Coordinates of N, CA and C in Angstrom, one line a residue:
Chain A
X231 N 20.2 106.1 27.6 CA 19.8 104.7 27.3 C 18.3 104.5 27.2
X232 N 17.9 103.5 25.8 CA 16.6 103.2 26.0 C 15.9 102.1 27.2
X233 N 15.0 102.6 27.8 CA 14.2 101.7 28.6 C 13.0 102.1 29.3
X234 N 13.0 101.2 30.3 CA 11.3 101.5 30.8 C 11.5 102.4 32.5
X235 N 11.1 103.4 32.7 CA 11.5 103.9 34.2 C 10.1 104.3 35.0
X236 N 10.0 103.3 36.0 CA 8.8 103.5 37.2 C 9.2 103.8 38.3
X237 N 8.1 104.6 38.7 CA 8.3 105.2 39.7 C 6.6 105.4 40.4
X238 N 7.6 105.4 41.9 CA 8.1 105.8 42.5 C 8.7 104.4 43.1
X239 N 9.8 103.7 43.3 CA 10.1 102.4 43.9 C 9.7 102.3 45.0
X240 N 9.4 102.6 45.9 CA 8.7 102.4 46.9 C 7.4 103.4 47.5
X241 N 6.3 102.8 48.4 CA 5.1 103.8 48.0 C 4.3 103.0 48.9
X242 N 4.3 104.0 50.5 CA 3.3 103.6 51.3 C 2.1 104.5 51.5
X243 N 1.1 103.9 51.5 CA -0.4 104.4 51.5 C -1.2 104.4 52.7
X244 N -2.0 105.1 53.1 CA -2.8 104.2 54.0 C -4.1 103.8 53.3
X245 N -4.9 103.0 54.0 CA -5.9 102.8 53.3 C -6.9 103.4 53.0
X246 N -7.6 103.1 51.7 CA -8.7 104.0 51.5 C -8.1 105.6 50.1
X247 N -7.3 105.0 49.9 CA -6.6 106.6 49.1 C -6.4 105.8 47.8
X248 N -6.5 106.8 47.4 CA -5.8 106.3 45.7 C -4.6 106.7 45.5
X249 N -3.7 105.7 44.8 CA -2.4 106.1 44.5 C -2.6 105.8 43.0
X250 N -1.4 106.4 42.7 CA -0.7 106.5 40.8 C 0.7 106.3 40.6
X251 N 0.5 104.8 40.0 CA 1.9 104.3 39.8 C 2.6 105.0 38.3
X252 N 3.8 105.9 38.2 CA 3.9 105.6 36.7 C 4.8 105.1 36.1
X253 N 4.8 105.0 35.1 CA 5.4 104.2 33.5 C 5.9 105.0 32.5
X254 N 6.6 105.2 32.3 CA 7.5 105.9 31.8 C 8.5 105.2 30.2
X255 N 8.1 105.4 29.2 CA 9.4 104.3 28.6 C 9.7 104.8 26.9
X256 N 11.1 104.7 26.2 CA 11.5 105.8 25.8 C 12.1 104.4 24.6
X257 N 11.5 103.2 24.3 CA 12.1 102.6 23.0 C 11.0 102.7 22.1
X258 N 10.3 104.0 21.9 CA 9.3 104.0 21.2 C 8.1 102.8 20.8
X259 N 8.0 101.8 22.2 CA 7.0 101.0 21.5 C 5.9 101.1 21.8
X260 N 5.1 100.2 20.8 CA 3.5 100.6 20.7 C 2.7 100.2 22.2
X261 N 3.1 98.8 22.4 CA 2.5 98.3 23.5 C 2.9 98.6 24.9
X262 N 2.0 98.2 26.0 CA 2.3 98.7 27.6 C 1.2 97.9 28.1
X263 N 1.9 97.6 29.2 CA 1.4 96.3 30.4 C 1.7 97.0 31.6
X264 N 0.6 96.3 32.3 CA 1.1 96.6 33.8 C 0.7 95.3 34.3
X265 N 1.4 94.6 35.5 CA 1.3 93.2 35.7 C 1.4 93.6 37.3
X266 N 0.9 92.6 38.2 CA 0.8 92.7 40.0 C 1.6 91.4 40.0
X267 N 2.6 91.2 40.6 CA 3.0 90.3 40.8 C 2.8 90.4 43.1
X268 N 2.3 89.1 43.4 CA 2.9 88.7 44.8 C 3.6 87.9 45.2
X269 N 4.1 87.7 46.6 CA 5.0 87.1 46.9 C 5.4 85.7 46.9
X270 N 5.9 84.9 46.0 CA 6.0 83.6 45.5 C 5.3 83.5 44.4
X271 N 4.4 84.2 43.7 CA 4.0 84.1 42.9 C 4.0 85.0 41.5
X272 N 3.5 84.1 40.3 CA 3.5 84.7 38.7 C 3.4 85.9 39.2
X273 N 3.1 86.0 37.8 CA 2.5 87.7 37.1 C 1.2 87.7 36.9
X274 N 0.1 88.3 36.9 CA -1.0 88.9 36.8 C -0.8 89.9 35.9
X275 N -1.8 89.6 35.0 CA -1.9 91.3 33.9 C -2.9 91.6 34.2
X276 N -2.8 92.8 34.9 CA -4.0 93.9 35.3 C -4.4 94.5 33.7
X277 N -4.1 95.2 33.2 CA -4.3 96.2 31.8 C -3.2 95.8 30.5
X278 N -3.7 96.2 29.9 CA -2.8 96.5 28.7 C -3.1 97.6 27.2
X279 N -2.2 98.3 26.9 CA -2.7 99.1 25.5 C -1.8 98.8 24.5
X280 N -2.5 98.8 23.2 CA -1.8 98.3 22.2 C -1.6 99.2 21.5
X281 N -2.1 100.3 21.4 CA -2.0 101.9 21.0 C -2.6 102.9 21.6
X282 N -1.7 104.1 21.4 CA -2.8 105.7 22.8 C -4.0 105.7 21.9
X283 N -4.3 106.1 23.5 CA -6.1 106.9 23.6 C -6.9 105.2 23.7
X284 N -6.3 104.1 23.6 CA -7.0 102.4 23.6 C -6.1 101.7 24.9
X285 N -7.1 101.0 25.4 CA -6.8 99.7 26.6 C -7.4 98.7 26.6
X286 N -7.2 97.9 27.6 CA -8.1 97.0 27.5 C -7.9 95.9 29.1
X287 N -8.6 95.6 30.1 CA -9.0 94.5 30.7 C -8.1 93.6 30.7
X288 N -7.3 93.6 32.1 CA -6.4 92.0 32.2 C -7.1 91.1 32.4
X289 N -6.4 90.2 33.5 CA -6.9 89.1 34.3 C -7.6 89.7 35.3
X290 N -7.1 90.6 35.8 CA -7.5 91.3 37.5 C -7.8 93.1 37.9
X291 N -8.4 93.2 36.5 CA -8.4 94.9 36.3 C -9.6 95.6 37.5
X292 N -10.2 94.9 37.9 CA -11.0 95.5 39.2 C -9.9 96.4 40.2
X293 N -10.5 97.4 40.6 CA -10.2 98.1 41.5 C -9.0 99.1 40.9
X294 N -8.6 99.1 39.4 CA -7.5 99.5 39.0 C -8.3 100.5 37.7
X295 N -7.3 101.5 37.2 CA -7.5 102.1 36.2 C -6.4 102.9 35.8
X296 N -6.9 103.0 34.5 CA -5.1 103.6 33.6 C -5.7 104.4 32.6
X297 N -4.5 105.1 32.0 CA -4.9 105.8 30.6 C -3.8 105.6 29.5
X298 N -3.8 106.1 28.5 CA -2.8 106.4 27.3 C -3.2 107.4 26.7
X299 N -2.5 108.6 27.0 CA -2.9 109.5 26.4 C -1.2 110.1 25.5
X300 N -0.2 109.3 26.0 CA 0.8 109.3 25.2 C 1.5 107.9 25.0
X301 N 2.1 108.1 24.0 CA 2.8 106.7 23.4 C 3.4 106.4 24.9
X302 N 4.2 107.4 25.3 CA 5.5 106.9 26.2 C 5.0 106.9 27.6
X303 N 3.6 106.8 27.6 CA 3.2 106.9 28.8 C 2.3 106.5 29.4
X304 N 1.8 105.2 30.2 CA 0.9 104.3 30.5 C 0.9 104.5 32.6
X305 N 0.3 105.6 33.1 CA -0.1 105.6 34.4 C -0.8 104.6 35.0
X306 N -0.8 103.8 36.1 CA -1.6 102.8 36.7 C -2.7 103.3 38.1
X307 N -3.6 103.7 38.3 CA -3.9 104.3 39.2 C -4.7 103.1 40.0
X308 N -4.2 102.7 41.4 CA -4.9 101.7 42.0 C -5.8 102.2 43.3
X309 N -6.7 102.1 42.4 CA -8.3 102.5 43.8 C -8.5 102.0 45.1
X310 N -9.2 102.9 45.4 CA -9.9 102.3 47.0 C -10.5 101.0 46.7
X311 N -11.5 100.9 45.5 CA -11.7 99.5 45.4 C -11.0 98.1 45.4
X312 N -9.7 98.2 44.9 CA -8.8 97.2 45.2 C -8.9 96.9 46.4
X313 N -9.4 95.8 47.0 CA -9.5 95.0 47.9 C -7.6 94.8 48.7
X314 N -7.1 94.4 48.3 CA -5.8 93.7 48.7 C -4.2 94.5 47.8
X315 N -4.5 95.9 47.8 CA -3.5 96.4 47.0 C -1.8 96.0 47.5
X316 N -1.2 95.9 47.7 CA -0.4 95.6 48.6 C 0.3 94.3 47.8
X317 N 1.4 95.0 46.8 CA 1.9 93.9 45.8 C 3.3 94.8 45.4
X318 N 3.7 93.8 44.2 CA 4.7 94.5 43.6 C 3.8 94.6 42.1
X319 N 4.3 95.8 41.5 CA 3.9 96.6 40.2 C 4.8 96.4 39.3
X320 N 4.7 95.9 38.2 CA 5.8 95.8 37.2 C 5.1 96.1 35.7
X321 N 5.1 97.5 35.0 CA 5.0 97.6 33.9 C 6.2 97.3 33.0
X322 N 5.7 97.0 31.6 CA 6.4 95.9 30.4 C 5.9 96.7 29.1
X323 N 6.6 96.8 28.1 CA 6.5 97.3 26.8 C 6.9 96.1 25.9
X324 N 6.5 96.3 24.6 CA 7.1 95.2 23.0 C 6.3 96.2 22.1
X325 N 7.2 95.8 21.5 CA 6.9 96.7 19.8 C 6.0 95.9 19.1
X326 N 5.5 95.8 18.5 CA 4.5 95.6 17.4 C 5.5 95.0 16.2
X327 N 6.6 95.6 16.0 CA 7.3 95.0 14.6 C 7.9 94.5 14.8
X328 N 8.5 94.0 16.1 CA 9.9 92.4 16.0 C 8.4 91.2 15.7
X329 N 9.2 90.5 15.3 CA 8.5 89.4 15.5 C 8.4 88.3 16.6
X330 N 9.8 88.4 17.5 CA 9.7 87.8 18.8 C 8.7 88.4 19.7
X331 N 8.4 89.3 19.6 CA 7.3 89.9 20.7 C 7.6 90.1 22.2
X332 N 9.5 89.8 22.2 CA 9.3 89.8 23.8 C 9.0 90.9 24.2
X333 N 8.6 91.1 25.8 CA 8.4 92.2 27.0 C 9.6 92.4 27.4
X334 N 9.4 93.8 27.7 CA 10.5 94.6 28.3 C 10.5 95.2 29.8
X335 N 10.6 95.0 30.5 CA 10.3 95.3 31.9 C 11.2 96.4 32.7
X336 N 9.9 97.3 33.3 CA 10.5 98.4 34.2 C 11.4 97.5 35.6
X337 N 11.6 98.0 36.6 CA 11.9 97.7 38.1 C 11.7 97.7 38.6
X338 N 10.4 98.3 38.4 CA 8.8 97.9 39.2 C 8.5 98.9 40.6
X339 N 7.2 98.8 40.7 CA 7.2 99.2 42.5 C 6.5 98.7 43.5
X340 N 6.8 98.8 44.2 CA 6.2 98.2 45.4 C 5.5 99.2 46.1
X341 N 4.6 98.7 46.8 CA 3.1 99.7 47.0 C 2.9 98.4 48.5
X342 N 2.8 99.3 49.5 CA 2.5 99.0 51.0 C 1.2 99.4 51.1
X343 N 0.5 99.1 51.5 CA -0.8 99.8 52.4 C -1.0 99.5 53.4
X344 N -1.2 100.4 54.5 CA -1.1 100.2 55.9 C -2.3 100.3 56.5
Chain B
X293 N -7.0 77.4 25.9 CA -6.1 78.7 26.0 C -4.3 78.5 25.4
X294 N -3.6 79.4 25.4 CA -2.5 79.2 26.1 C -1.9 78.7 27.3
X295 N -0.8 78.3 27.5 CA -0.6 78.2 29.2 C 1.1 77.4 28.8
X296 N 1.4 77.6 30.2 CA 3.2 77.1 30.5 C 3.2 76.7 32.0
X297 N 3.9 75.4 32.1 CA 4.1 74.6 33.3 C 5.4 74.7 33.5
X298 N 5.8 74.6 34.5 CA 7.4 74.9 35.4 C 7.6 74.4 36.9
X299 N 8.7 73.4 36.7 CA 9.0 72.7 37.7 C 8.7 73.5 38.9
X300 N 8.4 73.4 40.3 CA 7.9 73.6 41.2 C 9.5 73.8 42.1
X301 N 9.8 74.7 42.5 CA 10.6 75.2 43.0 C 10.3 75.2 45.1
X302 N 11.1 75.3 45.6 CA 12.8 76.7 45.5 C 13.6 75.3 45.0
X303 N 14.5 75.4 43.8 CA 15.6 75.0 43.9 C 16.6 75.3 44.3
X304 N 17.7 74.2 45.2 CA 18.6 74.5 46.2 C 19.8 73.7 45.2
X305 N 20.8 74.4 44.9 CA 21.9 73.6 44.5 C 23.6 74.4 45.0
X306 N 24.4 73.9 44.5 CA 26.0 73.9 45.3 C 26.2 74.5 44.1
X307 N 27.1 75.7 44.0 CA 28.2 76.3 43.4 C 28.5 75.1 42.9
X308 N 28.4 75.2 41.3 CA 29.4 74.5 40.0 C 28.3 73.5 39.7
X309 N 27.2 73.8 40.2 CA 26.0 71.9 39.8 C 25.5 72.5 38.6
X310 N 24.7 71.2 38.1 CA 24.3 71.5 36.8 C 22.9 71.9 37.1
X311 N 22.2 73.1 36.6 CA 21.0 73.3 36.1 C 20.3 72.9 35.4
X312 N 18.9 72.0 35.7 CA 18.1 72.4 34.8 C 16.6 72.6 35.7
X313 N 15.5 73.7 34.4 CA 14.6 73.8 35.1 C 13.8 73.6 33.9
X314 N 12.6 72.4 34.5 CA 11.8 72.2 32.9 C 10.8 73.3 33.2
X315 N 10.0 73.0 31.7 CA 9.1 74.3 30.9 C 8.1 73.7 29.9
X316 N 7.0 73.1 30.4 CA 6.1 72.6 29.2 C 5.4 74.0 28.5
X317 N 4.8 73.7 27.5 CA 3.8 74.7 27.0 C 2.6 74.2 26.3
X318 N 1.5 74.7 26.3 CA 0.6 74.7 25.5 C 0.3 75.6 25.0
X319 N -0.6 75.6 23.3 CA -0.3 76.8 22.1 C -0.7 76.1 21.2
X320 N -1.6 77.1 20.8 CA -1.6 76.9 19.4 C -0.8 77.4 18.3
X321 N -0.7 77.2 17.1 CA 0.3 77.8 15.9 C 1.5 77.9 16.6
X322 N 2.5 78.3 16.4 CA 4.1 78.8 16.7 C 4.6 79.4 17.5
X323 N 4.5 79.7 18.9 CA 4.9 80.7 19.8 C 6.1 81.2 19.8
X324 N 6.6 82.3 20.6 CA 8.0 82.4 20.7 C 7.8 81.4 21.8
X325 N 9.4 81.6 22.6 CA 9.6 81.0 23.9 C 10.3 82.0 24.3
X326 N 10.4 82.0 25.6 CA 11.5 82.7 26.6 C 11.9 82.2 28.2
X327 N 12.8 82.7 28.3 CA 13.2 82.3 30.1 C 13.6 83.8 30.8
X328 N 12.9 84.4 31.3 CA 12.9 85.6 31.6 C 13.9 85.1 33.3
X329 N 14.8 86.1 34.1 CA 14.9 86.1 35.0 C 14.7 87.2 35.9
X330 N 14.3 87.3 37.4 CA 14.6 88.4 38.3 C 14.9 88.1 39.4
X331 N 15.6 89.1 39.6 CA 16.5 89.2 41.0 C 15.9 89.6 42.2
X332 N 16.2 89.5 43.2 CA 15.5 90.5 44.4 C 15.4 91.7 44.2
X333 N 14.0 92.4 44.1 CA 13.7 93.4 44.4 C 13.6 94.2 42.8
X334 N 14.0 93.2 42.0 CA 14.1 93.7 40.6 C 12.7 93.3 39.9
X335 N 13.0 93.9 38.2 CA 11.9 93.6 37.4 C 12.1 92.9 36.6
X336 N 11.6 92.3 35.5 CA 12.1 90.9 35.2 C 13.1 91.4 33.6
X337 N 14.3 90.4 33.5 CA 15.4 90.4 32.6 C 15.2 89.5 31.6
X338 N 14.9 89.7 30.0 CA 14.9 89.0 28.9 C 16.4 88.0 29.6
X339 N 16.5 86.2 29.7 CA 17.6 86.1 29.5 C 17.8 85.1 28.5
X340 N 16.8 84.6 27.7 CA 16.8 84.1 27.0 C 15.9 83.8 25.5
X341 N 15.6 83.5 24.5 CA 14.7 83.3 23.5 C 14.9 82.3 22.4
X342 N 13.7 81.9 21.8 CA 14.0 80.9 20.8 C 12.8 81.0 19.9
X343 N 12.4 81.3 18.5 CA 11.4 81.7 18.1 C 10.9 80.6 17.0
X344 N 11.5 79.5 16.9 CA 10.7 78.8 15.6 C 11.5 77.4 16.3
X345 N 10.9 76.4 16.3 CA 11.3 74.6 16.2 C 12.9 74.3 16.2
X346 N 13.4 74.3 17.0 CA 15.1 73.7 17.0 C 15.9 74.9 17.5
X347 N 15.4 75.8 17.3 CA 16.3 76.9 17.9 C 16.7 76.7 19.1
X348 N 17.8 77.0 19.3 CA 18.7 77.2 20.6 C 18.7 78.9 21.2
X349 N 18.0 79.0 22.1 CA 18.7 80.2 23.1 C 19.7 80.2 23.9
X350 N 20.7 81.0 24.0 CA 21.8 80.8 25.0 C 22.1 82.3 25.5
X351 N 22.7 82.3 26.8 CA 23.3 83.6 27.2 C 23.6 83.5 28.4
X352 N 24.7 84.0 28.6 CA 25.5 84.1 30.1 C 25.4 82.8 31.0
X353 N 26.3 81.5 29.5 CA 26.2 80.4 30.4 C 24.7 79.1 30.3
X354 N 23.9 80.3 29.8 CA 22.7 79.6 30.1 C 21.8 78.8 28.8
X355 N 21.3 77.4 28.7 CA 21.1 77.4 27.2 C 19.6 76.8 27.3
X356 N 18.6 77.0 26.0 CA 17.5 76.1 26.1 C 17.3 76.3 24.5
X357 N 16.3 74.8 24.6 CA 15.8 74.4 23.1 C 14.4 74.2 22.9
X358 N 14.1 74.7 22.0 CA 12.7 75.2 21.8 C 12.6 73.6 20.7
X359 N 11.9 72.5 21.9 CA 11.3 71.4 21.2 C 9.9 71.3 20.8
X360 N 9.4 71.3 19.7 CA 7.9 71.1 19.2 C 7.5 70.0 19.8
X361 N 8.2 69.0 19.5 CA 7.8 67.2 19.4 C 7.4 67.3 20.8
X362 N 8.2 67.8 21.8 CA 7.9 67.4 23.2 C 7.1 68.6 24.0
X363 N 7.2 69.7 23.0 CA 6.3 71.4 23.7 C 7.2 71.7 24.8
X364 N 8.9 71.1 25.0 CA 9.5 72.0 26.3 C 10.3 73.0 25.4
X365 N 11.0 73.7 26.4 CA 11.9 74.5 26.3 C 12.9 74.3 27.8
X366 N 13.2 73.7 28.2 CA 14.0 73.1 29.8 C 15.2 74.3 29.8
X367 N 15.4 74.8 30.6 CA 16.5 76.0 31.0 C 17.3 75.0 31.8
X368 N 18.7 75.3 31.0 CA 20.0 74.4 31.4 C 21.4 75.4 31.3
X369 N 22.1 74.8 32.6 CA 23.2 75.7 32.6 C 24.1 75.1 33.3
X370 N 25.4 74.7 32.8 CA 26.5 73.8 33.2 C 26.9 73.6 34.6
X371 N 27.3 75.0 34.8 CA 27.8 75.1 36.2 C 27.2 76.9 36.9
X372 N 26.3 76.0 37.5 CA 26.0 77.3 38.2 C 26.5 78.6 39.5
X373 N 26.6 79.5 39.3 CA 27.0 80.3 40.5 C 25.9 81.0 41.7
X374 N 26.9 81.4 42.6 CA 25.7 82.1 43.5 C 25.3 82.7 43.0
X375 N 26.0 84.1 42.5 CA 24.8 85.0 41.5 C 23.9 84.9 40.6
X376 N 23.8 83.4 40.5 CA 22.6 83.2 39.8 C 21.2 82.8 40.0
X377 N 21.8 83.0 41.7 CA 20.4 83.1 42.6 C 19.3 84.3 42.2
X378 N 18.1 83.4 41.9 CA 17.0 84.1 41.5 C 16.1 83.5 41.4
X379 N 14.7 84.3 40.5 CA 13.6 83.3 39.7 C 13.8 83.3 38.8
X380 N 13.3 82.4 37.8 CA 13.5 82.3 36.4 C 11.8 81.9 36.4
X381 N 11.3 82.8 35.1 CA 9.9 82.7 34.4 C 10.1 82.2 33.1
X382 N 9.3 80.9 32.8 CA 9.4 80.1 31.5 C 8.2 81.2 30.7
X383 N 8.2 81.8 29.7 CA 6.7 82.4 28.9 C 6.5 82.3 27.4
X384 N 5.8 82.3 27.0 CA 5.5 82.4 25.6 C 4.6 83.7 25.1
X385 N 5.1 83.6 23.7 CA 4.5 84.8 23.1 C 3.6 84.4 21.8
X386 N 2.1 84.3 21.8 CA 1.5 83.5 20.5 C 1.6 84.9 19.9
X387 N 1.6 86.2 19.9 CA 1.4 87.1 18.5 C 2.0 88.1 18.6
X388 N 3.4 88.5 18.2 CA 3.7 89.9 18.2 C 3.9 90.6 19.7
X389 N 3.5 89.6 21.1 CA 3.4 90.4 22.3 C 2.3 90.2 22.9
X390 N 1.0 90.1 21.9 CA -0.2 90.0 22.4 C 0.2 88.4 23.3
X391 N -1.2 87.9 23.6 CA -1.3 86.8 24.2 C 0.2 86.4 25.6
X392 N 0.5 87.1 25.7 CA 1.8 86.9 26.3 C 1.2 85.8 27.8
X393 N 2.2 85.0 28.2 CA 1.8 84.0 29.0 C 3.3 83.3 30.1
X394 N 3.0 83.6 31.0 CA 4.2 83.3 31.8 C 3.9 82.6 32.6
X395 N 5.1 81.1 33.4 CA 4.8 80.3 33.8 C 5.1 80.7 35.6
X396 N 4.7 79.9 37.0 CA 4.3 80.5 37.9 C 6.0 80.9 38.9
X397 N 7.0 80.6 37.7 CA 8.5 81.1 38.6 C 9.1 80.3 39.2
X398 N 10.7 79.6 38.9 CA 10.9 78.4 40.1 C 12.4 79.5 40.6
X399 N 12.0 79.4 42.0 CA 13.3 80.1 42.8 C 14.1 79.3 42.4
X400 N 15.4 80.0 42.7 CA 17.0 79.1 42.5 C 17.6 79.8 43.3
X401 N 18.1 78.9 44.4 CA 19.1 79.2 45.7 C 20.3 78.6 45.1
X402 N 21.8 79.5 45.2 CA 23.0 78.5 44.8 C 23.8 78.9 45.8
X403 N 24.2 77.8 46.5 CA 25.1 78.0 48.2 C 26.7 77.7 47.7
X404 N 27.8 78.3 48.4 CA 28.5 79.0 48.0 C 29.2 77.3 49.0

C-alpha cells in the first residue's frame, strides 16, 4: 500500500543529544513537510522541500535540520539547540500535480526528552 | 497572509446529536478547503475536501460547503457517534500544497 511510514513511534532522549526522526513515503510525491504539533495545539511547520537536494525554513526551523537527498526521503534531525524538543512529529507529502494540493500524513512520533 | 478560524473547542455532545464545527478563512484567489481529522495518538486523516465555490465535501456521514459569500466551510454531521471522538483541523490550500494553513483543532468528546 501507498503511504507515508515514520519512525521510530516512540523515542526517548535525554538531553543534550541529537536525535533523527525519519520519513519515509512511497506515492511518489514531489513535496515533504515536517510539522511539531503540542499538546492542545495546531500544527507548526518546521521545514519543507518541494524537490531533492532543495528545502526551505518553516515557522519554527531553529534548532532543527533535514535533508533530501532522495525523493522518498525527508529525515528530521532535532538538535541540542531545540530549546523545548519534546512534541509530537508529524511528517506530510502532496504531489505537485493534483490540483487539490491536499497533505498526506505519516503517524507521526513522539519524541520525550528527559 | 492566509489564515483559518475554528470554533474553540472541547466539544462535548451525546451519541446521535447534531454536529457542527464552524471554519472561517482568509485568502486570497481560490483556495482548496479541507477538514482533516486525528485520533489519539494518530496522524492526521484527509476527511474531507471541497475545491472551487459551492462544492460539497462529504464522507463517512460527515458534510461541508465551501461558501465564498461568507469564507466558511462549517463541518456538519447528523448524528454523531462515539467513535467520532477526535480533533478535527479546518485548513486550506492557496497553491498546489504550497502555502498550506491549518486552523488551531476543536476536540470532540461524544458520550455514549
Amino acid at each position: 500500500d501507498g503511504g507515508i511510514t515514520q519512525s521510530p513511534k516512540y523515542l526517548f532522549r535525554k538531553e543534550g543529544q541529537n536525535v533523527t526522526l525519519s520519513c519515509e513515503q512511497n506515492l511518489n510525491h514531489d513535496a515533504m513537510y515536517w510539522y511539531r504539533q503540542d499538546p492542545g495545539q495546531g500544527l507548526r511547520l518546521i521545514y519543507y522541500s518541494q524537490i531533492v537536494n532543495d528545502f526551505q525554513k518553516g515557522d519554527i526551523a531553529e534548532g532543527y535540520s533535514v535533508s533530501r537527498e532522495k525523493k522518498e526521503s525527508f529525515p528530521l534531525t532535532v538538535t541540542s539547540a531545540q530549546k523545548n524538543p519534546t512534541a509530537f512529529y508529524l511528517c506530510a507529502s502532496s504531489s505537485a500535480r493534483t490540483n487539490t494540493g491536499e497533505l498526506f500524513f505519516g503517524e507521526g512520533s513522539r519524541l520525550t526528552v528527559l | 497572509g492566509n489564515s483559518v478560524t475554528q470554533m474553540e473547542g472541547p466539544v462535548t455532545l451525546s451519541e446521535e446529536a447534531f454536529l457542527t464545527i464552524n471554519c472561517t478563512y482568509t485568502a486570497t484567489g481560490y483556495p482548496s478547503l479541507f477538514w482533516y481529522v486525528q485520533y489519539p495518538g494518530e496522524g492526521l486523516q484527509l476527511l474531507l475536501k471541497a475545491t472551487k465555490a459551492d462544492d460539497k465535501g462529504s464522507n463517512k456521514g460527515f458534510e461541508a460547503t465551501y461558501r465564498k459569500e461568507t469564507t466558511s466551510f462549517h463541518l456538519e454531521k447528523g448524528s454523531v457517534q462515539v467513535s467520532d471522538s477526535a480533533v478535527y483541523f479546518c485548513a486550506l490550500s492557496a497553491r498546489n500544497g504550497q502555502n498550506f494553513v491549518f486552523g488551531p483543532g476543536t476536540r470532540l468528546s461524544v458520550l455514549p
